[in-house]
mmCIF file of C-alpha atoms in Angstrom:
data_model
loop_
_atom_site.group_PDB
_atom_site.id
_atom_site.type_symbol
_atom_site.label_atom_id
_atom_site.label_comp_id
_atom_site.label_asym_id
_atom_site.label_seq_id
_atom_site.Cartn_x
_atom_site.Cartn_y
_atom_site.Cartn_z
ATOM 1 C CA UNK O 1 16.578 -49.144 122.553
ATOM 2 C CA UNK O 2 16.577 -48.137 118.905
ATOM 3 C CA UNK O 3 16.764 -44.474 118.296
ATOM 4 C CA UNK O 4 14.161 -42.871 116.078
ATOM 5 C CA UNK O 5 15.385 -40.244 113.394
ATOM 6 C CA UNK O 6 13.027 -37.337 111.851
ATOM 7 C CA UNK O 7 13.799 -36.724 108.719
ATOM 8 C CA UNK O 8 12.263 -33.797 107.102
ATOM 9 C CA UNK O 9 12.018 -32.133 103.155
ATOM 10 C CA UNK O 10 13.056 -29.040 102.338
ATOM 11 C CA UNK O 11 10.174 -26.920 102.520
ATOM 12 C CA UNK O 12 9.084 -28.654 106.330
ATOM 13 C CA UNK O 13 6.029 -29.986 105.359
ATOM 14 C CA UNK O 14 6.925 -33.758 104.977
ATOM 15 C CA UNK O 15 8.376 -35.596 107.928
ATOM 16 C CA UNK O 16 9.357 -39.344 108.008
ATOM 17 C CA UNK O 17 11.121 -41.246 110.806
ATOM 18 C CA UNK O 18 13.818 -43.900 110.577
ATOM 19 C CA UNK O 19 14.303 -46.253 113.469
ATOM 20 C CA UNK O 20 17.604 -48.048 114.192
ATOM 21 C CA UNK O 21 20.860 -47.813 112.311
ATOM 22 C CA UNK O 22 20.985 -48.177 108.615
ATOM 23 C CA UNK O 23 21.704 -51.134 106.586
ATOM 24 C CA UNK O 24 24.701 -49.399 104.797
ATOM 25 C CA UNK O 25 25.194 -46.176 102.854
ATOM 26 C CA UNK O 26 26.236 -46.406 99.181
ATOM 27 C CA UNK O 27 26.754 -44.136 96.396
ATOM 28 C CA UNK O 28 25.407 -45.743 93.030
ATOM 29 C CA UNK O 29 26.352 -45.038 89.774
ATOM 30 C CA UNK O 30 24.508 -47.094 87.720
ATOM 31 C CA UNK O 31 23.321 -45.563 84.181
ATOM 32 C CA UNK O 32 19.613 -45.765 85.770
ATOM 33 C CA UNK O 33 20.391 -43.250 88.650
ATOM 34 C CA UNK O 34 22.797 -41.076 86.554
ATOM 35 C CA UNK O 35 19.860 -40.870 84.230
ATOM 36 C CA UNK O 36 17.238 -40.219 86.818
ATOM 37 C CA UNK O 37 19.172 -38.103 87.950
ATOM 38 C CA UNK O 38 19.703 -35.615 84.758
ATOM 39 C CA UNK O 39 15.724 -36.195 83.714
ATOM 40 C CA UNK O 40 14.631 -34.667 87.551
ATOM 41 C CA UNK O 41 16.915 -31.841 87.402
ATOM 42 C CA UNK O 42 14.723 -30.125 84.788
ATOM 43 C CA UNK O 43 12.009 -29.864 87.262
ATOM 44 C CA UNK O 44 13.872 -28.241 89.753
ATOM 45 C CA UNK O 45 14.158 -30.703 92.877
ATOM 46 C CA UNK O 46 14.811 -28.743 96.372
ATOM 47 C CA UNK O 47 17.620 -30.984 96.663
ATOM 48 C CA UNK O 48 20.753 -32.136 94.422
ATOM 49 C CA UNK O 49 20.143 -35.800 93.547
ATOM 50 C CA UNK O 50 23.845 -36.599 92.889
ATOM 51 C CA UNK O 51 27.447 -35.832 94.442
ATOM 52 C CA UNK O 52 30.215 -33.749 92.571
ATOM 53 C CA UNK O 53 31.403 -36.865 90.849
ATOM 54 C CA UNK O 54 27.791 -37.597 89.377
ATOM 55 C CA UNK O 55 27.388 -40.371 92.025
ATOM 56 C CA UNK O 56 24.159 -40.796 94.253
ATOM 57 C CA UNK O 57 24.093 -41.271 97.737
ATOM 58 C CA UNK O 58 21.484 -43.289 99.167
ATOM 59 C CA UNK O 59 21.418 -44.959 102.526
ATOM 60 C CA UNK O 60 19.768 -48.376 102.969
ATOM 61 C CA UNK O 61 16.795 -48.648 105.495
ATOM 62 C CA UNK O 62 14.558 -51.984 106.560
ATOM 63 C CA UNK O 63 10.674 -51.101 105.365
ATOM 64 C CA UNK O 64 10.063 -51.754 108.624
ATOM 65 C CA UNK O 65 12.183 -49.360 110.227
ATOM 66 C CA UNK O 66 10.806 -46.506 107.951
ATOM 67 C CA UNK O 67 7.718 -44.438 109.106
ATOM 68 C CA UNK O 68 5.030 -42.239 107.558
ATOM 69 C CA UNK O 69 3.532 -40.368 110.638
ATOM 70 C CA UNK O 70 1.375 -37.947 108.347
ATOM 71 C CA UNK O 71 0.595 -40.913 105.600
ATOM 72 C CA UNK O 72 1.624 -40.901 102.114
ATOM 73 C CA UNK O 73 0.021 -38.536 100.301
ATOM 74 C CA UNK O 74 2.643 -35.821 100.153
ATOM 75 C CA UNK O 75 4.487 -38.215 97.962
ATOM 76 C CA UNK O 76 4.548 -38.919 93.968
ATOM 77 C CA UNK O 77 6.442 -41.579 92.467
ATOM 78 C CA UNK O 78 8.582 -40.624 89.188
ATOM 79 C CA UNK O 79 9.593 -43.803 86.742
ATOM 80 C CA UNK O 80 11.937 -43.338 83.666
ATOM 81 C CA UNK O 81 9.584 -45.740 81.818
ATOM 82 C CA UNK O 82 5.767 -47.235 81.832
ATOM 83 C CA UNK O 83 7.801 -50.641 82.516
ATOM 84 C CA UNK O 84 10.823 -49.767 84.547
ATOM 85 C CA UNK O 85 11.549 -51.803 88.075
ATOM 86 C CA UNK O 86 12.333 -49.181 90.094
ATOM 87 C CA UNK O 87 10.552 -45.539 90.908
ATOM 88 C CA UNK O 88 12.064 -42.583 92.759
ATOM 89 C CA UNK O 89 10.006 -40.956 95.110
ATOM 90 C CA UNK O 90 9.651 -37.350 95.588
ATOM 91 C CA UNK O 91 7.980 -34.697 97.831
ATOM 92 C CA UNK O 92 4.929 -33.181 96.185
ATOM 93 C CA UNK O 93 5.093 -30.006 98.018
ATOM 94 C CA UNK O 94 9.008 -29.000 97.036
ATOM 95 C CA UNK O 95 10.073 -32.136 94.911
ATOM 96 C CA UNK O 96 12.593 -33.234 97.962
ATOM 97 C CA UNK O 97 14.225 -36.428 96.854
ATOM 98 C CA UNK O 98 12.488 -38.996 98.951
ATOM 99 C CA UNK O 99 13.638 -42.831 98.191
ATOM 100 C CA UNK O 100 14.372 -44.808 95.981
ATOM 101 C CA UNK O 101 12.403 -48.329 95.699
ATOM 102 C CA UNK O 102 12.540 -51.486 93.593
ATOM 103 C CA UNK O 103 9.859 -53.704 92.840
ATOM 104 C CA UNK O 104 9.625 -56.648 95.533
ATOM 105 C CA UNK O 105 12.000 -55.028 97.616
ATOM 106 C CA UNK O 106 12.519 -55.085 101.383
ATOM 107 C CA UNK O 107 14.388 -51.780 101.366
ATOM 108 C CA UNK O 108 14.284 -48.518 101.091
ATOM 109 C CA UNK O 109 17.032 -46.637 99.039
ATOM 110 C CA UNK O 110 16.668 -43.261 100.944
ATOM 111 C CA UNK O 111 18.667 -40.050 99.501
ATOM 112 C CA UNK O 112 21.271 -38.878 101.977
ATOM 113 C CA UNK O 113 20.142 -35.635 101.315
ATOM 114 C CA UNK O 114 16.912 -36.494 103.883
ATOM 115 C CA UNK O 115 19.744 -35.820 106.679
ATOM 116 C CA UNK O 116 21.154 -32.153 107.944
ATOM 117 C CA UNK O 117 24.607 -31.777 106.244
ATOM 118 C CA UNK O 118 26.246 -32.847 109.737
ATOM 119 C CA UNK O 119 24.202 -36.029 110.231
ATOM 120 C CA UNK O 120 24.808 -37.468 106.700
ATOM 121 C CA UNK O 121 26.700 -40.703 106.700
ATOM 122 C CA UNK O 122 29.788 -41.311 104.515
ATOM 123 C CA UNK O 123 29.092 -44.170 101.866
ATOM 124 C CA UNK O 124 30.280 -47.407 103.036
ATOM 125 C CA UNK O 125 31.434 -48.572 99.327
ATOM 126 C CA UNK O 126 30.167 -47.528 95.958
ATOM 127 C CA UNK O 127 28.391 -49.525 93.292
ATOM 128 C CA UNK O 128 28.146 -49.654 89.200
ATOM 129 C CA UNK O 129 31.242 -47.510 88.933
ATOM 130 C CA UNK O 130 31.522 -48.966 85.440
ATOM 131 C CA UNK O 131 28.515 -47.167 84.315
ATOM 132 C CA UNK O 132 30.233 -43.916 85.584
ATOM 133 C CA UNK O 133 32.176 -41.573 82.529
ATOM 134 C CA UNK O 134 35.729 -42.663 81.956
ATOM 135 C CA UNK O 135 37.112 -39.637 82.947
ATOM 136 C CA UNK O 136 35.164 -39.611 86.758
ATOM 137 C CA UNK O 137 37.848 -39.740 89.819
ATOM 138 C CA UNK O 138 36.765 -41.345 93.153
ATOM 139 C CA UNK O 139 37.977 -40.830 96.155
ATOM 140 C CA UNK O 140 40.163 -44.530 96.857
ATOM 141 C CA UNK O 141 39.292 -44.530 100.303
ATOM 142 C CA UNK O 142 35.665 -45.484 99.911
ATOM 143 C CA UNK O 143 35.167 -49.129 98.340
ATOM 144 C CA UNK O 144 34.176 -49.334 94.785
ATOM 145 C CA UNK O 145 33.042 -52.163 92.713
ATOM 146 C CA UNK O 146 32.099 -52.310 89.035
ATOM 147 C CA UNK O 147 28.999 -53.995 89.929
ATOM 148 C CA UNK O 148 27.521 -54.352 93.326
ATOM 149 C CA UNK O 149 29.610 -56.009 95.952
ATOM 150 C CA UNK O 150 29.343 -59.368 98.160
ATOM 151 C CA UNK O 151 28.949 -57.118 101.016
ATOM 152 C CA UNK O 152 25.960 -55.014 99.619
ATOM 153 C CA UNK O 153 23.677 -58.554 98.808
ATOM 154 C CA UNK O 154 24.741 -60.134 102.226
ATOM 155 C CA UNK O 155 23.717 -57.190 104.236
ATOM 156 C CA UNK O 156 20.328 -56.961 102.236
ATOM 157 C CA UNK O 157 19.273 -60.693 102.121
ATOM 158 C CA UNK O 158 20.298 -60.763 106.099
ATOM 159 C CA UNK O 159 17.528 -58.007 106.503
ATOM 160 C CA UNK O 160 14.880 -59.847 104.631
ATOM 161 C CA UNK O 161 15.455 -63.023 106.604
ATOM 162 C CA UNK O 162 15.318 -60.444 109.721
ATOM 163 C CA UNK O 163 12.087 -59.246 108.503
ATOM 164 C CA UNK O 164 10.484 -62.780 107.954
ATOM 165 C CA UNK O 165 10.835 -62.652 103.872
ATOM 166 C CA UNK O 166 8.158 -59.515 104.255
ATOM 167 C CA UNK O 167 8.178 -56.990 101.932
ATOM 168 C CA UNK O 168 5.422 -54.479 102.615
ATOM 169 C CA UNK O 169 4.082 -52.161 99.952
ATOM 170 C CA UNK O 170 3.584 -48.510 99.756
ATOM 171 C CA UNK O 171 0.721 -47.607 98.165
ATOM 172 C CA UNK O 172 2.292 -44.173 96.143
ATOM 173 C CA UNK O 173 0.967 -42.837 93.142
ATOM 174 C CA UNK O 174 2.548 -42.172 89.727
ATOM 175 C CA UNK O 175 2.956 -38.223 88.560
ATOM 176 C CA UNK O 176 0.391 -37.768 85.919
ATOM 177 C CA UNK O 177 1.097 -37.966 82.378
ATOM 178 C CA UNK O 178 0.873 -33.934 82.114
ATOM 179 C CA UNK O 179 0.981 -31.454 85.513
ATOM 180 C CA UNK O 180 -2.135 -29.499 85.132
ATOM 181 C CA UNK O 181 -0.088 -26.857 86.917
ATOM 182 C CA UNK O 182 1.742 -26.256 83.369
ATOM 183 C CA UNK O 183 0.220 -23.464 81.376
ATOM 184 C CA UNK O 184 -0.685 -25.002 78.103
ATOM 185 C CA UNK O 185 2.034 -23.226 76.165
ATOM 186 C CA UNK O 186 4.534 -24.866 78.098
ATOM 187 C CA UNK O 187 3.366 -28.481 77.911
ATOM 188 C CA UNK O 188 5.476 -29.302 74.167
ATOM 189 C CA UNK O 189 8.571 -28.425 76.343
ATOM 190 C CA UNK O 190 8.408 -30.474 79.236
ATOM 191 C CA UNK O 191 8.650 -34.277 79.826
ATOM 192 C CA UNK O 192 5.554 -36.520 79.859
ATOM 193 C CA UNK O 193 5.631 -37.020 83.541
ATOM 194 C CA UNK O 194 6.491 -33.675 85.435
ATOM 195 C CA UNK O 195 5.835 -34.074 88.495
ATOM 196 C CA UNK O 196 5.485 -30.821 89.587
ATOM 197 C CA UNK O 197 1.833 -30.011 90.992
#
């Protein structure tokens, strides 16, 4: 029997569970997360959104082996444009990295941050190391690609045949275009889409 996981945000007010194992656990470095990554940090996430070597770890789940027990409304969706295919999903209450998810997509890119420190699961292999600064080191024990690896497509299309070609949708709303939390003074300074509420 699969075991179910509670995985909870900083401040304890948003809980999701994870049943099962996880597809694999990566850390990306692709220009998109590194930016992400930088543009978040300004509004002061609960939780660091990369590892020492600028990398983020994410670990892969089946939407249908992710659960919302309370719903989705604790959650805001942050894109780094109006058109871009992917949005990274935060806590409302204490901007928590949530997930990361692509459009169409079958998965969920969950930050390995979600876990206690103890529970977190080493990345399998690492992806878009190319996009990383010249000068990063890795650790040569983990696998590393320049792009994504054979290993990282096979283990996501075997999931989507798994799941019957599904992909279910989460209905999550985009931060507004200003936080009316933001004393007007303050707006000129911040980015278009703060999410903080």
């Amino acid at each position: 029997m699969d075991v179910t996981t509670t995985l909870v945000c900083q401040c304890g007010q948003f809980h999701m569970e994870v049943v099962g194992s996880p597809l694999l656990s990566a850390q990306c470095h692709c220009a998109s997360c590194r930016k992400a990554a930088r543009e978040l940090a300004n509004f002061g996430p609960a939780r660091a959104l990369t590892e020492d070597n600028g990398g983020t770890n994410y670990t892969l789940y089946r939407k249908d082996r992710v659960r919302f027990p309370h719903g989705l409304d604790g959650l805001h969706a942050y894109r780094l444009s109006a058109t871009a295919p992917t949005r990274r999903v935060l806590t409302a209450c204490c901007n928590s990295p949530v997930f990361v998810e692509f459009t169409g997509g079958h998965w969920l890119s969950i930050y390995t941050s979600m876990w206690p420190m103890a529970e977190r699961q080493r990345p399998d292999l690492r992806t878009q190391i190319a996009d990383a600064p010249a000068q990063t080191k890795f650790d040569l024990s983990i696998p590393a690609s320049k792009w994504h690896t054979t290993k990282f497509y096979a283990r996501l299309a075997a999931a989507w045949a798994a799941m019957g070609f599904r992909t279910p949708k989460l209905k999550i709303p985009d931060w507004p275009p200003i936080s009316p939390a933001l004393p007007a003074t303050e707006v000129s300074t911040q980015s278009a889409t703060s999410p903080r509420q």
